[in-house]
Coordinates of C-alpha atoms (C1' of nucleotides) in Angstrom, one line a residue:
Chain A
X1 CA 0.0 0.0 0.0
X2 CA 2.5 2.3 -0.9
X3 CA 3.3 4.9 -4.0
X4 CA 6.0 4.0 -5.8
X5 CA 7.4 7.2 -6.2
X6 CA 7.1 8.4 -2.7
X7 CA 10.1 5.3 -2.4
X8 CA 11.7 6.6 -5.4
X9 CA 11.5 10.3 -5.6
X10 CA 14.5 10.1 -8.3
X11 CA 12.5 8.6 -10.8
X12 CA 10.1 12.2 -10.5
X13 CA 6.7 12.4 -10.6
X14 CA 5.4 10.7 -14.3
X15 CA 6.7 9.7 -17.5
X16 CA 5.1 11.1 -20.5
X17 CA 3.2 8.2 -21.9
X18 CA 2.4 7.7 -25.4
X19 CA -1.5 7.9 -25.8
X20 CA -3.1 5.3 -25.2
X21 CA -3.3 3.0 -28.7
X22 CA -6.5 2.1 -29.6
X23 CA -7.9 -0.6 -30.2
X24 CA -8.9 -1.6 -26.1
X25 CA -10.3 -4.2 -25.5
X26 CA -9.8 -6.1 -29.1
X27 CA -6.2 -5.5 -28.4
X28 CA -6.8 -7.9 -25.5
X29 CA -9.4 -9.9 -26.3
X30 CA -10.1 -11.4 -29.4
X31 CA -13.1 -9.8 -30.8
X32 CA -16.2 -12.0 -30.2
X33 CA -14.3 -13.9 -27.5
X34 CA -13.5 -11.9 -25.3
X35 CA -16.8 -13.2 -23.4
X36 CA -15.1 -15.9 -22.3
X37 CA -12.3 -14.5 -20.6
X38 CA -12.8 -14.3 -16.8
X39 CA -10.1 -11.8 -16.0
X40 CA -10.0 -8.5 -17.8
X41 CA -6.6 -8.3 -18.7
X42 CA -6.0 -4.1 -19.0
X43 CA -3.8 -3.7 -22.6
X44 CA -2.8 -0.2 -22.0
X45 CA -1.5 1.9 -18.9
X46 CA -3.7 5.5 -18.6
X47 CA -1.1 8.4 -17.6
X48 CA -1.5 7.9 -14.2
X49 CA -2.0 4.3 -13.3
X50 CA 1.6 4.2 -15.4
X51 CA 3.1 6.8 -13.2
X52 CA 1.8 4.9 -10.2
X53 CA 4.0 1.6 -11.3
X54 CA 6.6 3.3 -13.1
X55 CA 9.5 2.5 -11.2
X56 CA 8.5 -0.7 -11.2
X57 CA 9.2 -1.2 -14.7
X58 CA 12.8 -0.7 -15.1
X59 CA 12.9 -0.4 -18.8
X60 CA 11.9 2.7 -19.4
X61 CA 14.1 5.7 -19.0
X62 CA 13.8 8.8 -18.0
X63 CA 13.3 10.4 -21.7
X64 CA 10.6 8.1 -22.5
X65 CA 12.9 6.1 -24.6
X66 CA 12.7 2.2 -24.4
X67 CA 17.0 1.0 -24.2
X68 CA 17.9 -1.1 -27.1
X69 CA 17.5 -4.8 -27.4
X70 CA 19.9 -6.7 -24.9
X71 CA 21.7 -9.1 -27.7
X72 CA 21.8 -11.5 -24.9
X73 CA 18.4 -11.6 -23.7
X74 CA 16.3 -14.8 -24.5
X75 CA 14.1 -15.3 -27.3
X76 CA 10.7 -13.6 -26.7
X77 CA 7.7 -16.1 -25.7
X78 CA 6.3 -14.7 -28.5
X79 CA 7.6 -12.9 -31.9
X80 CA 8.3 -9.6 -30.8
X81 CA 6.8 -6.5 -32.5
X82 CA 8.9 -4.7 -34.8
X83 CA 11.2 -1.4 -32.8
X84 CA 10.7 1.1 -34.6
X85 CA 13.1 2.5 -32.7
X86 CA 16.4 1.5 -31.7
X87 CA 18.2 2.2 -28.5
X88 CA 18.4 5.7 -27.2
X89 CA 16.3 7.0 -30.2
X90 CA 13.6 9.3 -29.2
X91 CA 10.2 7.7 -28.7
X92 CA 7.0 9.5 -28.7
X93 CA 6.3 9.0 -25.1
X94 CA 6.5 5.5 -23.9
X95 CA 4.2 3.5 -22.5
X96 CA 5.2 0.8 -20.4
X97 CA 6.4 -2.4 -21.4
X98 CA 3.6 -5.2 -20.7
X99 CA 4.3 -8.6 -20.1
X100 CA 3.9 -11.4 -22.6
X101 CA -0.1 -12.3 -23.1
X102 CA 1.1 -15.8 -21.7
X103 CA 0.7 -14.6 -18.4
X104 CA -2.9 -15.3 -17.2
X105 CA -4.7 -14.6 -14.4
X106 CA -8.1 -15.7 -12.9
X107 CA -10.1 -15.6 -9.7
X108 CA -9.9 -18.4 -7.0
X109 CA -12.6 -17.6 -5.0
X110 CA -14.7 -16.2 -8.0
X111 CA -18.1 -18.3 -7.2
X112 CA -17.9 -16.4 -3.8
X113 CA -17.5 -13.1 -5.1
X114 CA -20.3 -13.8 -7.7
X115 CA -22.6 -14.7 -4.5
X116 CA -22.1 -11.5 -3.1
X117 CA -22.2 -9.6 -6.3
X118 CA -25.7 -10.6 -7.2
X119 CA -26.4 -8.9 -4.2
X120 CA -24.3 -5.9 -4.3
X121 CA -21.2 -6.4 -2.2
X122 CA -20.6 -4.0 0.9
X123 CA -17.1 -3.3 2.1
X124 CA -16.6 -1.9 5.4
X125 CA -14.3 0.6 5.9
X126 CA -12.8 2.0 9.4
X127 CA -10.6 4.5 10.6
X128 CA -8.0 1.6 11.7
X129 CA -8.6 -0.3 8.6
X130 CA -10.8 -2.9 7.4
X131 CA -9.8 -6.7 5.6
X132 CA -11.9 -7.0 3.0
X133 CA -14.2 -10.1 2.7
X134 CA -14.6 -11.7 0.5
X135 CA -10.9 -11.7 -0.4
X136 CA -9.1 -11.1 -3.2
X137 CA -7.3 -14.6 -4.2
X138 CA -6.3 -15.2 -7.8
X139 CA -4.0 -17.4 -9.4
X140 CA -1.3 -16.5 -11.7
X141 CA 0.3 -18.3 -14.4
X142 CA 2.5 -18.3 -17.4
X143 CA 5.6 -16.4 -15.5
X144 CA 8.7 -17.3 -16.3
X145 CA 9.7 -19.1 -13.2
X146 CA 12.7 -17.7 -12.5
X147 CA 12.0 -14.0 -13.0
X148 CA 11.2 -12.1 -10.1
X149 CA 7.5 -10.3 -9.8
X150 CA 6.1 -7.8 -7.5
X151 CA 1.8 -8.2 -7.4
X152 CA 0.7 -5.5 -6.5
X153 CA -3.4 -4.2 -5.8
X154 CA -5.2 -0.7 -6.6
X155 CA -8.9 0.3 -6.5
X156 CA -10.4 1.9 -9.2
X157 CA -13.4 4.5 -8.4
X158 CA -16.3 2.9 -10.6
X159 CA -18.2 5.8 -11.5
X160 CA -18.5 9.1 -10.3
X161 CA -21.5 9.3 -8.3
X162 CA -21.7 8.1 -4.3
X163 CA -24.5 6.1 -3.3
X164 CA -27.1 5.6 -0.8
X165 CA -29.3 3.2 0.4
X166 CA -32.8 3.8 0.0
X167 CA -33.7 0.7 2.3
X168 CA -33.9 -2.0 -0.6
X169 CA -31.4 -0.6 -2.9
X170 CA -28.6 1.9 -4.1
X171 CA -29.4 4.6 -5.5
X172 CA -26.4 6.9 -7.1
X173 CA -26.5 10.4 -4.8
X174 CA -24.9 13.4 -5.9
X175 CA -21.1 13.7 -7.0
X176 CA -18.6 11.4 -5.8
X177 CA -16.1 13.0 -3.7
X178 CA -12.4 13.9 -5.0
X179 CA -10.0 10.8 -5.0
X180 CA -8.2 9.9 -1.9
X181 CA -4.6 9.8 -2.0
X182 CA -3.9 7.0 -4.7
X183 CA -2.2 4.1 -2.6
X184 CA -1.3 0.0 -4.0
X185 CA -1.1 -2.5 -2.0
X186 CA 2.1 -4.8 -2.2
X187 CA 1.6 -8.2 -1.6
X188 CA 4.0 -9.1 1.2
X189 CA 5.6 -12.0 -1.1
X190 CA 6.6 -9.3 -3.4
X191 CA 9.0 -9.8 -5.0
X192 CA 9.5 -13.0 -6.0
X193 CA 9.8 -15.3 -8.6
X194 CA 7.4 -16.6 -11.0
X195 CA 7.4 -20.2 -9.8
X196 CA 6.7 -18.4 -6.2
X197 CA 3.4 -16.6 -7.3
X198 CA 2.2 -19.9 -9.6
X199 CA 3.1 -22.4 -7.0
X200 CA 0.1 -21.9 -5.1
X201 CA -3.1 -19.4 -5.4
X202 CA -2.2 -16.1 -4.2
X203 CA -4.3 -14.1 -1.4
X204 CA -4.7 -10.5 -0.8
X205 CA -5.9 -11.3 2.5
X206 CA -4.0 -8.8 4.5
X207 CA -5.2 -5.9 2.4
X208 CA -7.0 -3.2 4.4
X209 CA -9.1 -0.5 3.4
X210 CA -9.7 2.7 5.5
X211 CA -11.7 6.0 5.2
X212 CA -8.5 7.6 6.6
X213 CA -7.4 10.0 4.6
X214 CA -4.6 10.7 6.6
X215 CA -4.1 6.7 7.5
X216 CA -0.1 6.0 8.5
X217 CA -0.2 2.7 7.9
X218 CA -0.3 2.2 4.2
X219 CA -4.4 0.7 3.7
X220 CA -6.1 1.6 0.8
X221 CA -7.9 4.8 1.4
X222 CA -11.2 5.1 0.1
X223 CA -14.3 7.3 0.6
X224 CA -17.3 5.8 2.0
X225 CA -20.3 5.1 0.2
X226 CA -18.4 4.5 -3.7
X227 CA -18.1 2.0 -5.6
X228 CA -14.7 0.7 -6.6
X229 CA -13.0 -2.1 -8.4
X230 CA -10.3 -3.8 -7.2
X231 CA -7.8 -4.5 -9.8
X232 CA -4.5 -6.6 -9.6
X233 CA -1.0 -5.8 -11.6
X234 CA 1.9 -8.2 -12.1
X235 CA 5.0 -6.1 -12.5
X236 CA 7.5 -7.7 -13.3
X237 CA 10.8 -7.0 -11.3
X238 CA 13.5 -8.4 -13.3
X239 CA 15.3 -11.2 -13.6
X240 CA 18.3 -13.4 -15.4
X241 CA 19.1 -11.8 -18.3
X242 CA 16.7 -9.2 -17.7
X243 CA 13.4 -11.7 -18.4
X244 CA 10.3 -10.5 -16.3
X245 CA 10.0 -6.8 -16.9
X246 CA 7.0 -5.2 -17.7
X247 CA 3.4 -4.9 -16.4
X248 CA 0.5 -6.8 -16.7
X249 CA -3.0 -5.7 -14.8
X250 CA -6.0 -7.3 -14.4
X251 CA -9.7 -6.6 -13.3
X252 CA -12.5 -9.2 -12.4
X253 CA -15.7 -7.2 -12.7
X254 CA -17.4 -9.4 -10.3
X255 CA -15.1 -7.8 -7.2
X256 CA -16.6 -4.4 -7.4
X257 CA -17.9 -3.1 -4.0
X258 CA -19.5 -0.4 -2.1
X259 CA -17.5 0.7 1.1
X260 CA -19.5 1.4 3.6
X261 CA -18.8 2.4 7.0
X262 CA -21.8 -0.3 8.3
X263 CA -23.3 -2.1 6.4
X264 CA -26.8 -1.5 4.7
X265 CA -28.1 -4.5 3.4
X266 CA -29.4 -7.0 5.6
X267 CA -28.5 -9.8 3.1
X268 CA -24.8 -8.9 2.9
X269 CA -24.5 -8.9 6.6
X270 CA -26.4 -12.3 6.4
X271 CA -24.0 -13.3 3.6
X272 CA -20.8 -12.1 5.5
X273 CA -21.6 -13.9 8.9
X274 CA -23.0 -17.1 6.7
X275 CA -19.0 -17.0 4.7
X276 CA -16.9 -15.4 7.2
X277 CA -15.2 -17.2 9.5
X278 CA -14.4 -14.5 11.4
X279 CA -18.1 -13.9 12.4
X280 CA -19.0 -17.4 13.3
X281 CA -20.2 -16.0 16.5
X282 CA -23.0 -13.8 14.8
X283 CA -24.5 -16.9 13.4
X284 CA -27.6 -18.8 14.3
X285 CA -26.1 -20.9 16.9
X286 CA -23.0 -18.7 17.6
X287 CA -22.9 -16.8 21.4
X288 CA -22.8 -13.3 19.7
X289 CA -25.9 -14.7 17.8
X290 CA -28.9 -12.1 18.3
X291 CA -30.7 -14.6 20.4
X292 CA -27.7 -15.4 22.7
X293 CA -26.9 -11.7 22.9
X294 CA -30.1 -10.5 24.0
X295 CA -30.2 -13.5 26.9
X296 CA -26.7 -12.0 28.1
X297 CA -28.2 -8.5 27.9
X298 CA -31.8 -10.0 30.3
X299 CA -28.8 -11.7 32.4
X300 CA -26.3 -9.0 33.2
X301 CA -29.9 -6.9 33.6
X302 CA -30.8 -9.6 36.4
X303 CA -27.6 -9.6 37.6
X304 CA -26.5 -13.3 36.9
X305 CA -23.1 -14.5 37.0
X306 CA -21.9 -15.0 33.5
X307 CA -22.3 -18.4 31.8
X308 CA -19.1 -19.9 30.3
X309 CA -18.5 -19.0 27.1
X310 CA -18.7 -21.5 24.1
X311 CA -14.9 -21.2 23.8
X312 CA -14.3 -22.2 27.4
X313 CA -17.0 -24.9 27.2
X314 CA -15.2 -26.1 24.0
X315 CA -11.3 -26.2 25.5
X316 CA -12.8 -28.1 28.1
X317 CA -14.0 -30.7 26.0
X318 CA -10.9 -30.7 24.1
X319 CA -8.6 -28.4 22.3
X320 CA -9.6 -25.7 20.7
X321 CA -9.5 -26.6 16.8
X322 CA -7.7 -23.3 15.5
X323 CA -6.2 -24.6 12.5
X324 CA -9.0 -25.4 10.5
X325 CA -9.5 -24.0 7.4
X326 CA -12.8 -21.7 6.5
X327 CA -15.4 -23.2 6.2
X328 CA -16.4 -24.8 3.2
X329 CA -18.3 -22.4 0.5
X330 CA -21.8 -23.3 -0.1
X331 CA -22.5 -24.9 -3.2
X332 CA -21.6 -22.2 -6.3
X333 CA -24.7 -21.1 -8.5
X334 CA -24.3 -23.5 -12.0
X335 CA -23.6 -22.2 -14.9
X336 CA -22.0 -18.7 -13.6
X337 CA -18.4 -19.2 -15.0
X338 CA -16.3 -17.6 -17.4
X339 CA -14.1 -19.6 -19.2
X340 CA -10.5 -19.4 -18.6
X341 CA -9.1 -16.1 -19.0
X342 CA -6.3 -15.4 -22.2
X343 CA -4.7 -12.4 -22.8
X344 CA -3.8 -11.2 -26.6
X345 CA -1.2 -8.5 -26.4
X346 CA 2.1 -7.9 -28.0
X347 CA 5.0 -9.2 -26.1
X348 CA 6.4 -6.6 -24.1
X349 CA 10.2 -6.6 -25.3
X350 CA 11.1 -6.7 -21.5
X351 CA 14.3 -8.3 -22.1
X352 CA 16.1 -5.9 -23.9
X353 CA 16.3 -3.8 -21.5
X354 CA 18.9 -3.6 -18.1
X355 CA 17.8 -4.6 -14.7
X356 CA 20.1 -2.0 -12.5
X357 CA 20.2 -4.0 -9.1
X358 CA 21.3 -7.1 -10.3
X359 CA 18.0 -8.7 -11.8
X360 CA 15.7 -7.0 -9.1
X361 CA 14.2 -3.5 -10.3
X362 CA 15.4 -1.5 -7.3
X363 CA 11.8 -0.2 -6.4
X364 CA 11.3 -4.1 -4.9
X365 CA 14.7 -4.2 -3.4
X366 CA 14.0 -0.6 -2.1
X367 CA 10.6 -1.6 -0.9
X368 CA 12.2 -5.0 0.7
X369 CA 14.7 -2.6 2.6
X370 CA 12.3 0.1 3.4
X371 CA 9.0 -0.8 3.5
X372 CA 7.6 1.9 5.9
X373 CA 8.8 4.2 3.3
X374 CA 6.0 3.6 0.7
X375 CA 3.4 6.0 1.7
X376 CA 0.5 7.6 -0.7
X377 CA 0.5 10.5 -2.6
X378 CA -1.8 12.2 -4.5
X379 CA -2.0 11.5 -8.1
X380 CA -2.4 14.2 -10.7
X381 CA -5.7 15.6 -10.6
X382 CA -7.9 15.8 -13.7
X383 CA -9.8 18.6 -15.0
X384 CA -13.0 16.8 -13.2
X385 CA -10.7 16.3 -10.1
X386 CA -10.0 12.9 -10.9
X387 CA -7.1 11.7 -11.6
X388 CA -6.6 11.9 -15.2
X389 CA -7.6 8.4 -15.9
X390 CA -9.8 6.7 -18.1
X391 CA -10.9 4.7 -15.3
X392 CA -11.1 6.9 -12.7
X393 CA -13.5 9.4 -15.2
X394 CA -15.8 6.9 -16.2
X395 CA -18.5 9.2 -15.7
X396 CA -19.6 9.4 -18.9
X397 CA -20.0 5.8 -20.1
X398 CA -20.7 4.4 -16.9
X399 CA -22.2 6.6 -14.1
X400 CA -25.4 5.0 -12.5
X401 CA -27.8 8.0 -12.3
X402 CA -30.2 8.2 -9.5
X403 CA -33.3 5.7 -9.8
X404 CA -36.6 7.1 -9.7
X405 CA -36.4 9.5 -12.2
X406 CA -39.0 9.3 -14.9
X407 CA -37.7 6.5 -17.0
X408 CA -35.6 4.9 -15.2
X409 CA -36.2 0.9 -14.6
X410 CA -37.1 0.3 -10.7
X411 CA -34.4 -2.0 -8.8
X412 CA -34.0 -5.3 -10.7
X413 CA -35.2 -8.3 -8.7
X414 CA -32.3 -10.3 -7.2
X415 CA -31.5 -13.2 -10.2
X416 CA -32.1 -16.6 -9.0
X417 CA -28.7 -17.5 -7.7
X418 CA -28.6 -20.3 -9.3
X419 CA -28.1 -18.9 -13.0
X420 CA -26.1 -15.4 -12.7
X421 CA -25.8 -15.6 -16.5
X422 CA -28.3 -13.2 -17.9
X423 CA -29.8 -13.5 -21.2
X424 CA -32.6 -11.3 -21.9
X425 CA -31.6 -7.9 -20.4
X426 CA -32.9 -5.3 -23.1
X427 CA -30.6 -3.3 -24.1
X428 CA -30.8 0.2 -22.9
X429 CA -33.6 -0.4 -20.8
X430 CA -32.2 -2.1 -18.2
X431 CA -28.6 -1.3 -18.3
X432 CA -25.3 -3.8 -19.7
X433 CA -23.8 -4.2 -16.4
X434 CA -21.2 -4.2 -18.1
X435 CA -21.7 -0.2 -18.9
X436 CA -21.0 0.1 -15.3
X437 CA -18.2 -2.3 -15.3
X438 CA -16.9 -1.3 -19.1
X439 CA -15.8 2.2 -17.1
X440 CA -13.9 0.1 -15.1
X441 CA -12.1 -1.2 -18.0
X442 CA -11.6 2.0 -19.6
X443 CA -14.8 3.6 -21.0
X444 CA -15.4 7.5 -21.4
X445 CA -12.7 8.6 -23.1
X446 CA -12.3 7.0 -26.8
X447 CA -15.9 5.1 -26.4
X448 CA -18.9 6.3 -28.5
X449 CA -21.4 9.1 -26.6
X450 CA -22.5 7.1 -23.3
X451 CA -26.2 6.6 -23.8
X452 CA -27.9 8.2 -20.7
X453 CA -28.6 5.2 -18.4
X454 CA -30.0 4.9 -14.8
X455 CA -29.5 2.2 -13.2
X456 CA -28.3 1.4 -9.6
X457 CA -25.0 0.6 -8.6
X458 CA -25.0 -2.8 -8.3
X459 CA -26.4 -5.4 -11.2
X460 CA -26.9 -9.0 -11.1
X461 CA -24.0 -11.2 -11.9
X462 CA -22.2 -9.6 -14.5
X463 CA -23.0 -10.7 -17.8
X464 CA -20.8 -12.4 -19.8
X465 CA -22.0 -10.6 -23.3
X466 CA -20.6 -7.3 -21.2
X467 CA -17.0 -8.8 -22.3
X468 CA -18.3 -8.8 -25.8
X469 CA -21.2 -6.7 -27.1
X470 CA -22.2 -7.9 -30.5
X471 CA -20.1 -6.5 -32.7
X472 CA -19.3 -2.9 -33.6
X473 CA -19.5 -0.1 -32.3
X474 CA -19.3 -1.6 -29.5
X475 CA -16.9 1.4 -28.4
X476 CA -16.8 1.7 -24.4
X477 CA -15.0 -1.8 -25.2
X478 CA -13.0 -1.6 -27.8
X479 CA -12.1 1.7 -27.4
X480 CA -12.8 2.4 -23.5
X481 CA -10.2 -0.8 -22.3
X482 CA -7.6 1.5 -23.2
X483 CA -7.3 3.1 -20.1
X484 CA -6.1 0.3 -18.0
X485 CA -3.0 -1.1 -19.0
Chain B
dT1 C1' -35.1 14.2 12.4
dC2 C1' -32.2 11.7 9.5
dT3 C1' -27.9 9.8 8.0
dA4 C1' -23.2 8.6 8.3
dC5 C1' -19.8 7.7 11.3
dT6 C1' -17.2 6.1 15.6
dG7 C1' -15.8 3.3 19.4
dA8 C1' -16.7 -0.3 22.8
dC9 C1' -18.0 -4.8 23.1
dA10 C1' -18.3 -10.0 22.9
dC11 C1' -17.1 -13.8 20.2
dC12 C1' -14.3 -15.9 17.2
dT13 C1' -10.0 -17.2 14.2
dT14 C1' -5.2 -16.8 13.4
dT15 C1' -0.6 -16.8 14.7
dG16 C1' 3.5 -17.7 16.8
dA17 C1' 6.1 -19.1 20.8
dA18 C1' 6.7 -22.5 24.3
dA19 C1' 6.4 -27.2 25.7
dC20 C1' 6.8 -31.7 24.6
dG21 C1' 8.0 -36.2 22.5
dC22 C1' 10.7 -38.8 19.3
Chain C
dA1 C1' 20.8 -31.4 19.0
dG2 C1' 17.3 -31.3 15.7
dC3 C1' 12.9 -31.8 14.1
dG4 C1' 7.9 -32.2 14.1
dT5 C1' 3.6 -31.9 16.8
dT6 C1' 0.7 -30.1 20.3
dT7 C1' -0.8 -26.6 23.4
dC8 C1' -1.8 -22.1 24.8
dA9 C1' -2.2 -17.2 25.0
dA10 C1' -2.1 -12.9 22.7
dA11 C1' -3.3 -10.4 18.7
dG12 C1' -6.4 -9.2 15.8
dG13 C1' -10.8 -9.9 12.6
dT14 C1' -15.9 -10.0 12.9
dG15 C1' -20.8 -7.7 13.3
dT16 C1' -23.6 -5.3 16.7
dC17 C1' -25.1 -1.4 19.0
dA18 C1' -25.4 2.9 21.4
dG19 C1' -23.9 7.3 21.1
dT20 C1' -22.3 11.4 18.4
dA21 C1' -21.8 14.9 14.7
dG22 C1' -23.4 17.4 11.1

DNA sequence: TCTACTGACACCTTTGAAACGC
DNA sequence: AGCGTTTCAAAGGTGTCAGTAG
């Protein structure tokens, strides 16, 4: 949860980046296939998400110029594009490198997030910080095993508008509030090699998010009552030879949430105590259970000596079982899956260019040495007061307008859980999720007009055709994915 | 009055160190 | 001595609720 450039103030604030190519999401995803991918993987960097993990991609230099080919690199995974320009040669402004399209990503605990998507998923936020549940745990693969990767985590504001709950839904509520300090999340691993982060899934567990705007411990800082989307970047730090640079990020549409400082729904709470370990206690036959704590409110009022607690009762019985697992997730929803996630984008040409501290791009060894140094900072504001990114001002493409208004559809009815995929939304009437979710991935900026929408924050399971609308225009795709990576 | 937020609370899991056995 | 397992207590993650601020 720190800023890259806070730990490396000699690498300056940004890097000019070379607009954003189009092309968006058919740069990633095969057009008319992209439905099936589960991950979005994010093909171009916006200005300020690349400034953010700029000196975590060692090759690109100060001038914006990518460094020559290293003649003793290894051969790309894939055939490498043509370089137009050879080393040193001035580049319009770079953007950064990416990692080859082998590297996939996808969601491990995906049927869980779905359940809680179909209903809208609350995050709290506190002052001291907040895990969020469920957690972000994905898999990685097609790294090269020995190259050494940070994975890193940011949220993107979905939208522009802050929410409220009008008792059975959300309802967008005036203008969101101005960004917080822009802050990622290192995963502690970080860095490491590839054969580290595909060994085993990989969990974002210890992430915390806060309403502290002036937090000093490095959680993510968000505003209360928004809608973000988590998204996930695979940087690579470097490695023999120079393999493993570059930057691949990823977004799983189903992972948005609404921070909240309690929550509003009755069903998430319902859904968090059912899922969460942690709040075993709130359930049915848990102590902290509304039954159990209004009997030890009528006791204390009586004056009884207190009852041994279940965890007392159970050590005496035997030890305390600690070490297992979760509890097993409910059986998933058929039929809600996306098929495994590819990614179509030019190799990066990482390894033609230097790693400086010996394989390891120094902002992972700095971060290894100094950790408490990575703090937030605030990212370039935009002419809306966003930050200058496609996905931060998805306003236009993407922002759910209040419900009620003349026209607009009332609150969906909850899907039947057991089929998220939808079929028959009409278009425009009742809104693409993925309009809300195509910000995420880059609408508003190159996309056609945005159609004036209303819809509430939160949709049903998000639709796979939302991946891939039927052919052109199709624009807050194609051209609106630009803004990601 | 309403809404959003905060902090205390009880219950629970996780974590890591100490104790123990082989 | 070294290693693996068990035990135990502290730390910290939960939702709830009453109180507060605006």
């Amino acid at each position: 949860m720190y800023h890259p450039s806070e730990m490396f103030p000699h690498f300056g604030g940004s890097f000019a980046l070379r607009p954003a190519a189009h092309g968006g999401l058919s740069a990633g995803f095969p057009q008319g296939q992209a439905a099936q991918y589960e991950a979005f993987r994010c093909p171009d960097l916006d200005g300020v998400s690349a400034a953010k993990f700029e000196p975590f991609c060692p090759p690109l230099d100060r001038a914006g110029r990518l460094l020559g080919p290293s003649p003793a690199g290894p051969p790309l995974p894939l055939p490498a594009p043509p370089l137009p320009y050879g080393g040193g040669q001035q580049l319009p402004p770079a953007e950064p490198p990416r990692l080859p399209p082998s590297v996939r990503m996808s969601l491990e605990n995906r049927e869980l997030w779905k359940r809680f998507c179909a209903v809208g998923t609350e995050m709290i936020i506190t002052k001291s910080g907040r895990r969020m549940f469920p957690q972000l745990k994905v898999s990685v693969a097609g790294l090269d095993p020995e190259a050494k990767y940070l994975l890193l985590v940011d949220m993107v504001p979905a939208g522009a508008s802050r929410y409220k709950w009008q008792g059975r839904h959300w309802e967008a509520s005036g203008k969101a509030e101005l960004p917080p300090p822009d802050r990622v999340y290192i995963h502690p691993d970080s860095p490491a090699s590839g054969a580290h982060w595909m060994r085993q899934p990989v969990s974002f567990h210890r992430l915390k998010l806060t309403n502290n705007t002036l937090d000093p411990h490095g959680h993510l800082i968000l505003h209360s009552m928004h809608r973000y989307q988590p998204r996930v970047h695979v940087v690579g730090a470097g490695g023999p030879g120079g393999r493993g640079g570059g930057c691949a990020s990823f977004t799983f549409p189903e992972t948005a949430f609404l921070t909240v400082t309690a929550y509003q729904s009755p069903k998430i709470t319902q859904m968090k105590i059912e899922s969460n370990p942690f709040a075993k206690g709130f359930r049915e036959n848990g102590m902290n259970s509304k039954r159990e704590r209004d009997a030890r409110i009528k006791r204390k009022m009586r004056g009884d000596v207190a009852e041994p607690t279940r965890n007392e009762a159970d050590c005496k019985r035997g030890p305390c079982d600690s070490t297992q697992g979760p509890p097993p997730e409910p059986p998933a929803p058929p039929d809600c899956s996306f098929h495994p996630i590819s990614s179509s984008y030019p190799p990066g040409g990482n390894e033609e260019l230097g790693c400086p501290l010996g394989g390891v791009n120094p902002s992972a060894e700095a971060y290894v040495q100094h950790p408490a140094a990575f703090h937030g900072l605030q990212p370039p504001q935009g002419p809306a007061g966003y930050a200058s990114s496609p996905c931060a001002a998805p306003e236009a493409a993407a922002a759910p307008k209040p419900v009620g208004d003349p026209g607009c559809p009332p609150a969906k009815p909850l899907p039947d859980q057991s089929n998220c995929r939808t079929t028959s939304a009409p278009p425009l009437t009742y809104p693409p999720y993925g309009l809300d979710v195509g910000c995420l991935l880059g609408a508003g900026l190159d996309g056609p007009p945005a159609p004036e929408l209303r819809f509430p924050p939160f949709l049903p399971c998000p639709a796979p055709r939302l991946y891939a609308p039927p052919g052109p225009p199709a624009g807050y795709l194609e051209g609106g994915n630009k803004g990601l990576f």
